[in-house]
Coordinates of C-alpha atoms in Angstrom, one line a residue:
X1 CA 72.0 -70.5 -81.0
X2 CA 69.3 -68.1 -80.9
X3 CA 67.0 -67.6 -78.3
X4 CA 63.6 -67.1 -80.4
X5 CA 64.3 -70.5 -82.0
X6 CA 64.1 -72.3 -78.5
X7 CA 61.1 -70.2 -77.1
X8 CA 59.2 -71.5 -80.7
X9 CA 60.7 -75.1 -80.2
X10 CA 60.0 -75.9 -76.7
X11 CA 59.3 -79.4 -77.6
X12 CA 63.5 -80.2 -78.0
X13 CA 64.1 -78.6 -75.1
X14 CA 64.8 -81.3 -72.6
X15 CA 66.1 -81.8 -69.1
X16 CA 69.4 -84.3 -68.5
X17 CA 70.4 -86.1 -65.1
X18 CA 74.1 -86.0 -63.7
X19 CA 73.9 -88.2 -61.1
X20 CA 75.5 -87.4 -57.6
X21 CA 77.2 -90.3 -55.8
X22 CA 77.8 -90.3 -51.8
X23 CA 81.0 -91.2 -50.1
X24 CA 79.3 -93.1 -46.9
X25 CA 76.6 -95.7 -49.7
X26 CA 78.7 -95.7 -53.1
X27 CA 76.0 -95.1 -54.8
X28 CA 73.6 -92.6 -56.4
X29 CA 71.9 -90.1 -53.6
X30 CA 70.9 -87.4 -55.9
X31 CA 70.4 -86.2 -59.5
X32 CA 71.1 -82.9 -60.8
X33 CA 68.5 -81.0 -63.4
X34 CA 70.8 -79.6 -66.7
X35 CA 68.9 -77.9 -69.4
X36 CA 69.3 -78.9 -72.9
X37 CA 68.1 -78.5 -76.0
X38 CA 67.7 -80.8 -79.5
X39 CA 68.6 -79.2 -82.7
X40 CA 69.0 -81.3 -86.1
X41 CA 70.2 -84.2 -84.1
X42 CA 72.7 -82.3 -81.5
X43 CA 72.5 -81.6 -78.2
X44 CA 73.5 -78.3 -76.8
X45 CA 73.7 -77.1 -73.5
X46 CA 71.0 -74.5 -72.4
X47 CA 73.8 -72.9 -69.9
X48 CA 74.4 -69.8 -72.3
X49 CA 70.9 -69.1 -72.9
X50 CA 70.1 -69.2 -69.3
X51 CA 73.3 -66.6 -68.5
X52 CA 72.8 -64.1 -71.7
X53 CA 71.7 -60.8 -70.1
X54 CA 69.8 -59.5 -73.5
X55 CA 67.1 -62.2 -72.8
X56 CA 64.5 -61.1 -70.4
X57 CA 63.8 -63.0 -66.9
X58 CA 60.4 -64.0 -68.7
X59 CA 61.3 -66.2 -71.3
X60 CA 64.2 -67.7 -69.4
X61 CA 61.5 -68.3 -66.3
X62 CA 59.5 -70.1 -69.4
X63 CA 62.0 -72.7 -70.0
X64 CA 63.4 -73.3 -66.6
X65 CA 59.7 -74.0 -65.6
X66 CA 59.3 -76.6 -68.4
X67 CA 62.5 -78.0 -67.8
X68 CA 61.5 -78.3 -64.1
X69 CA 58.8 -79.9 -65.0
X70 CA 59.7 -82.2 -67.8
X71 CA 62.9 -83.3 -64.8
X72 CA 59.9 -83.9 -61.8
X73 CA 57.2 -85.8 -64.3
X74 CA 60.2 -88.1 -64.4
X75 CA 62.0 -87.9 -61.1
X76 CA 58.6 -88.7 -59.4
X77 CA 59.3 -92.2 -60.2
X78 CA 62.8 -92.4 -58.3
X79 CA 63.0 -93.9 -55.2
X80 CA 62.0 -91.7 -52.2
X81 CA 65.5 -91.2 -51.0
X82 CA 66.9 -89.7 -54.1
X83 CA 67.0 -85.9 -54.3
X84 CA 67.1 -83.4 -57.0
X85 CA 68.9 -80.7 -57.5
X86 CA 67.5 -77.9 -59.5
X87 CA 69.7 -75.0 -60.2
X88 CA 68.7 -71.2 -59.6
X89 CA 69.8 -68.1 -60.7
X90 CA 68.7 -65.6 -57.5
X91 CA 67.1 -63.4 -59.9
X92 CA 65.4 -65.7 -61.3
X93 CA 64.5 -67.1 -58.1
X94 CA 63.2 -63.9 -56.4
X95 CA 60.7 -63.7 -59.9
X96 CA 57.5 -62.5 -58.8
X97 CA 59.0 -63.1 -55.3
X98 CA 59.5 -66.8 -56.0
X99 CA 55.5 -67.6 -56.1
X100 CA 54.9 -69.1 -58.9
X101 CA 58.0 -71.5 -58.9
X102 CA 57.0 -72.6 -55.4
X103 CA 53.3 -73.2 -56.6
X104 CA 54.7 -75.7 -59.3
X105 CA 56.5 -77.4 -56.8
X106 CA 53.4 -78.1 -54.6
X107 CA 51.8 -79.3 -57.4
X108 CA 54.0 -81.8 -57.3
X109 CA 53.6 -82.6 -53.7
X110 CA 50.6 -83.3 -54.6
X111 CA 51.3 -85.7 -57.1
X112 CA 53.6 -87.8 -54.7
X113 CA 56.8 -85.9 -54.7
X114 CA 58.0 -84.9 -51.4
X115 CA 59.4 -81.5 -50.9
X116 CA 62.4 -82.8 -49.0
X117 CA 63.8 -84.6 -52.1
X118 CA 64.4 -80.8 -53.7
X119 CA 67.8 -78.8 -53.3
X120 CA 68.1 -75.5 -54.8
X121 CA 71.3 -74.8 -56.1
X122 CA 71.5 -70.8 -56.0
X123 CA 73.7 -69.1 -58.1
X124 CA 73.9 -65.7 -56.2
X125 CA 77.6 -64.4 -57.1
X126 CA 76.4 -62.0 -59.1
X127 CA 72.8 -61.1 -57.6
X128 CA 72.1 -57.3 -57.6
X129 CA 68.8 -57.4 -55.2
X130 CA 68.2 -57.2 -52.0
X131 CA 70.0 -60.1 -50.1
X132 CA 68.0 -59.9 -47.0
X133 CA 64.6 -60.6 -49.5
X134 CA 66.7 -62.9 -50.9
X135 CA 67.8 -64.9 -47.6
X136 CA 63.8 -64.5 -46.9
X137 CA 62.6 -66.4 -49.8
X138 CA 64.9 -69.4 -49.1
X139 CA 63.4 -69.2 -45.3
X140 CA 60.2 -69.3 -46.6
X141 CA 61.3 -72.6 -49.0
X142 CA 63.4 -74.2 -46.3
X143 CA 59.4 -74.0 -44.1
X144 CA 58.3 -76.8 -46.8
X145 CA 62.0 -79.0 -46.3
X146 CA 63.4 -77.6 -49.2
X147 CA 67.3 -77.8 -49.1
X148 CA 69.9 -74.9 -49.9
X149 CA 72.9 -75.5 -52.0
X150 CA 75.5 -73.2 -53.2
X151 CA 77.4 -73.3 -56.0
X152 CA 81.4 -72.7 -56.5
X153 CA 84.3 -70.7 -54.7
X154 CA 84.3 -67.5 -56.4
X155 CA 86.7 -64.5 -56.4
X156 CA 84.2 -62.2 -54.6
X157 CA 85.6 -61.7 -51.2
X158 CA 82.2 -61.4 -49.8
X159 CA 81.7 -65.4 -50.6
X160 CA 82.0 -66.9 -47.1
X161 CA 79.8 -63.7 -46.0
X162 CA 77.3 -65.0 -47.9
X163 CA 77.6 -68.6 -46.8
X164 CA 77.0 -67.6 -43.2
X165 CA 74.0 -65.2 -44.0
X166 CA 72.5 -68.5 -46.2
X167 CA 73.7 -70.8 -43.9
X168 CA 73.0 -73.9 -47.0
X169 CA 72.9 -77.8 -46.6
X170 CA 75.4 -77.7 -49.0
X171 CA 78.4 -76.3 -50.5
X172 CA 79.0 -77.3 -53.8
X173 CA 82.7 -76.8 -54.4
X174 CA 84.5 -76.7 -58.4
X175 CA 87.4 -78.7 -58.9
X176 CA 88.4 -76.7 -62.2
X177 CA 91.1 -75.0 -60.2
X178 CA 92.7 -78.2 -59.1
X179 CA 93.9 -78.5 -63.2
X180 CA 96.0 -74.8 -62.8
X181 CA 99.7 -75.5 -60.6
X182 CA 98.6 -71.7 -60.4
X183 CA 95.5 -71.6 -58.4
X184 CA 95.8 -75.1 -57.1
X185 CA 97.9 -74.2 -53.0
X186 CA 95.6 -71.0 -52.9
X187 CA 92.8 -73.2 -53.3
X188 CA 93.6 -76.1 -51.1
X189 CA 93.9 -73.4 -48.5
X190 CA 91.1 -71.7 -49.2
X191 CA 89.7 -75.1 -48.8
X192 CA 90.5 -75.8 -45.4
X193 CA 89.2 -72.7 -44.2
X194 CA 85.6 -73.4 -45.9
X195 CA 85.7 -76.9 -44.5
X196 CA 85.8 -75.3 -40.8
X197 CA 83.0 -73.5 -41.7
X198 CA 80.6 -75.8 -43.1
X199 CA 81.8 -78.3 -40.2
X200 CA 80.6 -75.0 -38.0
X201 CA 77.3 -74.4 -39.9
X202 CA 76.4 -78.5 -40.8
X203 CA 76.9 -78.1 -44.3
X204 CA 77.9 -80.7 -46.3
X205 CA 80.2 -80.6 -49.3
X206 CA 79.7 -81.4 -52.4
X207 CA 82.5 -81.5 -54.4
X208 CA 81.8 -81.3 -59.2
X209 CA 83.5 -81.5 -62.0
X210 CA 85.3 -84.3 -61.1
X211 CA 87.4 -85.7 -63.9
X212 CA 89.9 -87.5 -62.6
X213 CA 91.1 -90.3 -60.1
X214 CA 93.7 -87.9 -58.3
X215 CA 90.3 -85.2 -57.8
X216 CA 87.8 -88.4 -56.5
X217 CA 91.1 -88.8 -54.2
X218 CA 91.3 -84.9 -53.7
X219 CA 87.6 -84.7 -52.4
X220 CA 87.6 -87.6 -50.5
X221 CA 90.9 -86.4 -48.1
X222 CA 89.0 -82.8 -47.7
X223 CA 85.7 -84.2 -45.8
X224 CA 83.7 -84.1 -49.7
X225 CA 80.8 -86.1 -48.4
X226 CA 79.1 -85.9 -52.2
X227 CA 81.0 -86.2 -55.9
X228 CA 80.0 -85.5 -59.1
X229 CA 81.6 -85.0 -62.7
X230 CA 82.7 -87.2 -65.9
X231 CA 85.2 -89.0 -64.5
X232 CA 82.0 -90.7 -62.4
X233 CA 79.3 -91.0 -64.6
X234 CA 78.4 -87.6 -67.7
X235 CA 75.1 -86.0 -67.7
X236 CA 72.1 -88.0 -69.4
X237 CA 68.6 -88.6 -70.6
X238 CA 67.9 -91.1 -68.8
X239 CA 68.7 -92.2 -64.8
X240 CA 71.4 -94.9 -63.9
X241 CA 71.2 -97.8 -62.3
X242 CA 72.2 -96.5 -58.3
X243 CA 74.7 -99.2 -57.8
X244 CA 76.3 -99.0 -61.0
X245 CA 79.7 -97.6 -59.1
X246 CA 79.6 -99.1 -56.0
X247 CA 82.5 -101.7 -56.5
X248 CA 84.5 -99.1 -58.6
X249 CA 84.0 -96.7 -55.6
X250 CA 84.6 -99.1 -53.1
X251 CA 88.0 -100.2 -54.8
X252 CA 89.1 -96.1 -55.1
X253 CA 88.2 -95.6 -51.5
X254 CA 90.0 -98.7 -50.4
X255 CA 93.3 -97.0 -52.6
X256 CA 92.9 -93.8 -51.0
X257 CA 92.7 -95.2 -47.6
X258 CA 95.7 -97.2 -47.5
X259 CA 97.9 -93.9 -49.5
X260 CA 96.2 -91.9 -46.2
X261 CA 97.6 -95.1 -43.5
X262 CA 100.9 -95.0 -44.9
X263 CA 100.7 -91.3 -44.9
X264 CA 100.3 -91.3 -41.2
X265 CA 102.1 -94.2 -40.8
X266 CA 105.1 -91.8 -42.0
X267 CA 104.4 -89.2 -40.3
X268 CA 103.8 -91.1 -36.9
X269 CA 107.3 -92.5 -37.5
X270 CA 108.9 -89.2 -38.0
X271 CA 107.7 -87.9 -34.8
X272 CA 108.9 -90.7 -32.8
X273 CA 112.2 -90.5 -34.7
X274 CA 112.6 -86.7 -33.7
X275 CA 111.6 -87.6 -30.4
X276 CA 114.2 -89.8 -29.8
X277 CA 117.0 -87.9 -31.6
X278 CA 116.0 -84.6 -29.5
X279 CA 115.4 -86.4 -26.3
X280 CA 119.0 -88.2 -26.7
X281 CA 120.4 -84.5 -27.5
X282 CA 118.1 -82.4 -24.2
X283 CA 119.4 -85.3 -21.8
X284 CA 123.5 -84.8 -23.1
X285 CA 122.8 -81.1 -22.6
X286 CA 120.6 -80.9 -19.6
X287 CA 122.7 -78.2 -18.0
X288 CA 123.6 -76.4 -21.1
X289 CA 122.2 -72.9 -21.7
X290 CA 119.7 -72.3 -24.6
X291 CA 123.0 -71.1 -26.5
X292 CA 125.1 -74.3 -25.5
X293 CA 121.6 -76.2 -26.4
X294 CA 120.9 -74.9 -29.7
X295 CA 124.8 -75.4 -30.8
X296 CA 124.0 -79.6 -30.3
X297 CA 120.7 -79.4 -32.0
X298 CA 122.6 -77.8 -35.0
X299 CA 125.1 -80.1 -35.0
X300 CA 122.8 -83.0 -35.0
X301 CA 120.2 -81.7 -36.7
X302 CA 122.0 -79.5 -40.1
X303 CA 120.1 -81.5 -43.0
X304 CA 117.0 -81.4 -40.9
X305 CA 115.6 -78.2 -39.6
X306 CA 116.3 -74.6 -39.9
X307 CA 114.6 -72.7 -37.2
X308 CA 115.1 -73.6 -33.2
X309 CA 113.4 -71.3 -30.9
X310 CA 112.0 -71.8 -26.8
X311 CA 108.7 -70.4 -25.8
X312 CA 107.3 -70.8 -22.3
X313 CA 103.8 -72.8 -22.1
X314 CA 101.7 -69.0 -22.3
X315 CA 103.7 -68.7 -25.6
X316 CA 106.3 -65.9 -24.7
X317 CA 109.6 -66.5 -26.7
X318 CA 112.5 -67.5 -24.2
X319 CA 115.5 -67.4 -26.5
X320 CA 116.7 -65.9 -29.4
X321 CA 116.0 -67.9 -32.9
X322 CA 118.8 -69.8 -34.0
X323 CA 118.4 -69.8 -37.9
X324 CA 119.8 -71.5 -41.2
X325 CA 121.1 -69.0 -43.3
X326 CA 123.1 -69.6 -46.5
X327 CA 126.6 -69.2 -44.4
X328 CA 125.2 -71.4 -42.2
X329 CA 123.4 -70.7 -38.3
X330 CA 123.4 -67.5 -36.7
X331 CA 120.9 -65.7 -34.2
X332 CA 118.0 -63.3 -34.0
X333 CA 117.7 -61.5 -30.6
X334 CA 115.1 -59.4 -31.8
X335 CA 112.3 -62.1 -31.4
X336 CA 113.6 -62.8 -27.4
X337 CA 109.7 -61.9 -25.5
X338 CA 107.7 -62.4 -28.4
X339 CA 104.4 -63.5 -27.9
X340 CA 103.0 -66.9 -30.1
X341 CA 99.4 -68.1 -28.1
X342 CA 97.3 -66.2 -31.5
X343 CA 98.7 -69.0 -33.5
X344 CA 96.0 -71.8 -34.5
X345 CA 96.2 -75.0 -32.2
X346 CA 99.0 -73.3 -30.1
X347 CA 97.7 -73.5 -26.9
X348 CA 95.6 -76.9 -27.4
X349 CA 99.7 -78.5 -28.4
X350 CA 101.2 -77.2 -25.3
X351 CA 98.7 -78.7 -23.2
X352 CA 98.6 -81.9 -25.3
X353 CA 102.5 -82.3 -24.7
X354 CA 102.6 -81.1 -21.2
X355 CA 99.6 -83.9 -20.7
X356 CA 101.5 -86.6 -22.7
X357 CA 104.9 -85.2 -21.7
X358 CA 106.5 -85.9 -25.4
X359 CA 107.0 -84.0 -28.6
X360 CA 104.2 -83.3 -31.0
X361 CA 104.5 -83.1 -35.4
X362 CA 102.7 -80.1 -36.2
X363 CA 100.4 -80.7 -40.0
X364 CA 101.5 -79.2 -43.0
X365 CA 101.3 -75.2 -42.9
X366 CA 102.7 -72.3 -44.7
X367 CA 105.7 -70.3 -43.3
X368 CA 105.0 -66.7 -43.0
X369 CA 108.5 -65.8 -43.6
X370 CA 109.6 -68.0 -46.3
X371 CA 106.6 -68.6 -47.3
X372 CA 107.2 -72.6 -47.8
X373 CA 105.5 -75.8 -46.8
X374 CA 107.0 -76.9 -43.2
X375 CA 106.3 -78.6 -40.5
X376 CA 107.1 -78.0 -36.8
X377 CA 108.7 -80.7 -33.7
X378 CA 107.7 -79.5 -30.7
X379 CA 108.9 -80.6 -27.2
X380 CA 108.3 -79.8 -23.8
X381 CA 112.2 -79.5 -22.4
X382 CA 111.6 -78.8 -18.6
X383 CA 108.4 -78.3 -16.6
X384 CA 107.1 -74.8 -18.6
X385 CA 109.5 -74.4 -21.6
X386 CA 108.8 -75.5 -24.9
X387 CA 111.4 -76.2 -28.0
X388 CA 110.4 -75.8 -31.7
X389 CA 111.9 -77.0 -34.2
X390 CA 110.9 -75.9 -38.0
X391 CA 111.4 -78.8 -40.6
X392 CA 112.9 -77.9 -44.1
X393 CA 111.0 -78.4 -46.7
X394 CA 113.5 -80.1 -48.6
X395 CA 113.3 -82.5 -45.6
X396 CA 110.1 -83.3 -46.0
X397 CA 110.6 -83.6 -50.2
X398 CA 113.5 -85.7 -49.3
X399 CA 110.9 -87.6 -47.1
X400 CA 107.7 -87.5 -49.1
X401 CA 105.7 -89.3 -47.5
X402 CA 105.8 -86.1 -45.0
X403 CA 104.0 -83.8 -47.9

């Protein structure tokens, strides 16, 4: 496709809607802008044109602007509490410092569209300019209720940098990675850590390219507040009617929330089952030593765990581990005084159990030695020391519901 035959043609080049759908209504919120253009029947996707470096920001400024307004003559008409979502390449954004784009939009605050309704979707991976102008310009938008999104996790190490300097409405997150076995643990922790943040900032998430059930499910479980992709409804001409998924929604969340009860459910029942099996084992060995103690537990606990260890309440390793080795248990002195408060939710368990005065099921986490999915028993055993217990993972295979 070449670019001189769209600048002459601007009359086939037309904006489509890909509606957004919200987890709390089950229904349409928001509709984003994709360029496209009509050649000899077919409809191509403007996305190239718009990311080809040979064309100068002038002519691609030419037919965002007509898309933007060809989307808004016809977006004018939704109801008020519909938003639009405009994407923005930040060079093409800071374009004559962003006037003349914002100039077009008041001219359609005049006509009855409310600048609140508008999210700009930046696309600033690659931006060479000044960032600070940059973080400016969306200041200066955000002064009329414009909303900040942006788009993707990216490999630049500088991304959550970026999201904190921005500090966006909303993160718009690609699902893409969720189809490699590959990328697809990296990512779910990489995940976790943006959630924190836009918990942190008041972002929400908005998670695309959904296209299938097991994704919807994926984004729902990790706080996705907004979905959007094929599997929901492909991009089109024309605008939906808002309710058009709200029973099919409805039915999926109702799926997803009974898979998440039985989840915990499980994982409830595990942790009282450890309880009881380690409370039976502390009270037969109250006088024992932690040697003595830790020869019981691996006794009654072989198919189960393979790391015991005893910290006092600040976190200061009392014993030596006792670990599962292919010839069986054996001990490692060396981590006797080591110190474990740095760890996430440390602290915050130890009071939790000393408050309760029972055993707490850690979540899922990686191991930093064997580098596999466990999960740690914890349990006060006197008035300041503390037993852990690392689950296999084999256990919690064995166990699924535990995964």
């Amino acid at each position: 496709m070449d670019a001189l035959d769209i600048l002459t043609d601007l009359e086939n080049v037309i904006p489509y809607f890909q509606p957004i759908f919200s987890a709390d209504e089950q229904r349409v919120i928001a509709y984003e802008v994709l360029g496209r253009y009509r050649s000899e029947g077919n409809i191509i996707s403007l996305g190239q044109f718009f990311l080809d470096d040979q064309i100068p920001d002038e002519y691609k400024y030419e037919v965002d602007l007509l898309l933007v307004q060809k989307a808004l003559d016809l977006a004018i008409e939704l109801e008020d509490d519909v938003s639009i979502y405009l994407n923005r390449d930040a060079d093409l954004l800071m374009y004559r410092h962003g006037e003349p784009f914002l100039q077009e939009l008041l001219a359609f605050e005049k006509k009855g569209l409310s600048l609140k309704r508008i999210v700009l979707e930046i696309s600033e991976g690659n931006y060479k300019g000044d960032f600070a102008q940059l973080d400016h310009l969306l200041q200066y938008y955000r002064t009329y209720g414009i909303k900040v999104a942006i788009a993707g996790i990216d490999n630049d190490t500088n991304y959550f940098e970026r999201i904190g300097k921005l500090n966006p409405e909303i993160i718009k997150i690609n699902l893409q990675a969720l189809k490699s076995n590959a990328t697809a643990s990296s990512f779910t922790d990489v995940l976790f850590s943006l959630s924190l943040l836009a918990r942190k900032i008041g972002a929400t998430l908005l998670f695309e390219n959904i296209e299938m059930s097991y994704q919807l499910q994926f984004a729902w479980k990790n706080g996705g507040r907004y979905y959007q992709g094929f599997y929901l409804h492909p991009p089109a001409p024309d605008f939906i009617e808002r309710e058009l998924l709200k029973e099919r929604l409805k039915g999926k969340f109702h799926e997803f929330i009974a898979y998440e009860k039985r989840k915990l459910e499980a994982i409830y029942s595990a942790a009282a089952y450890f309880q009881n099996k380690v409370q039976d084992i502390l009270v037969k060995n109250k006088k024992a030593n932690y040697e003595e103690l830790f020869t019981s537990l691996a006794k009654e606990m072989d198919g189960i765990a393979f790391r015991m260890y005893v910290c006092d309440e600040d976190g200061f390793q009392k014993s030596s581990n006792i670990l599962k080795g292919e010839n069986g248990w054996f001990t490692q002195k060396e981590y006797i005084l080591k110190n474990w408060s740095w760890r996430p939710y440390f602290l915050e368990n130890i009071i939790k159990m000393r408050n309760e005065g029972k055993g707490i099921l850690s979540d899922l986490y990686s191991d930093i030695e064997t580098g596999e999915t466990i999960r740690t028993f914890s349990i006060p055993i006197n008035g300041n020391d503390y037993l852990f217990i690392d689950i296999t993972y084999q256990y919690l295979f064995d166990h699924d519901q535990l995964l």
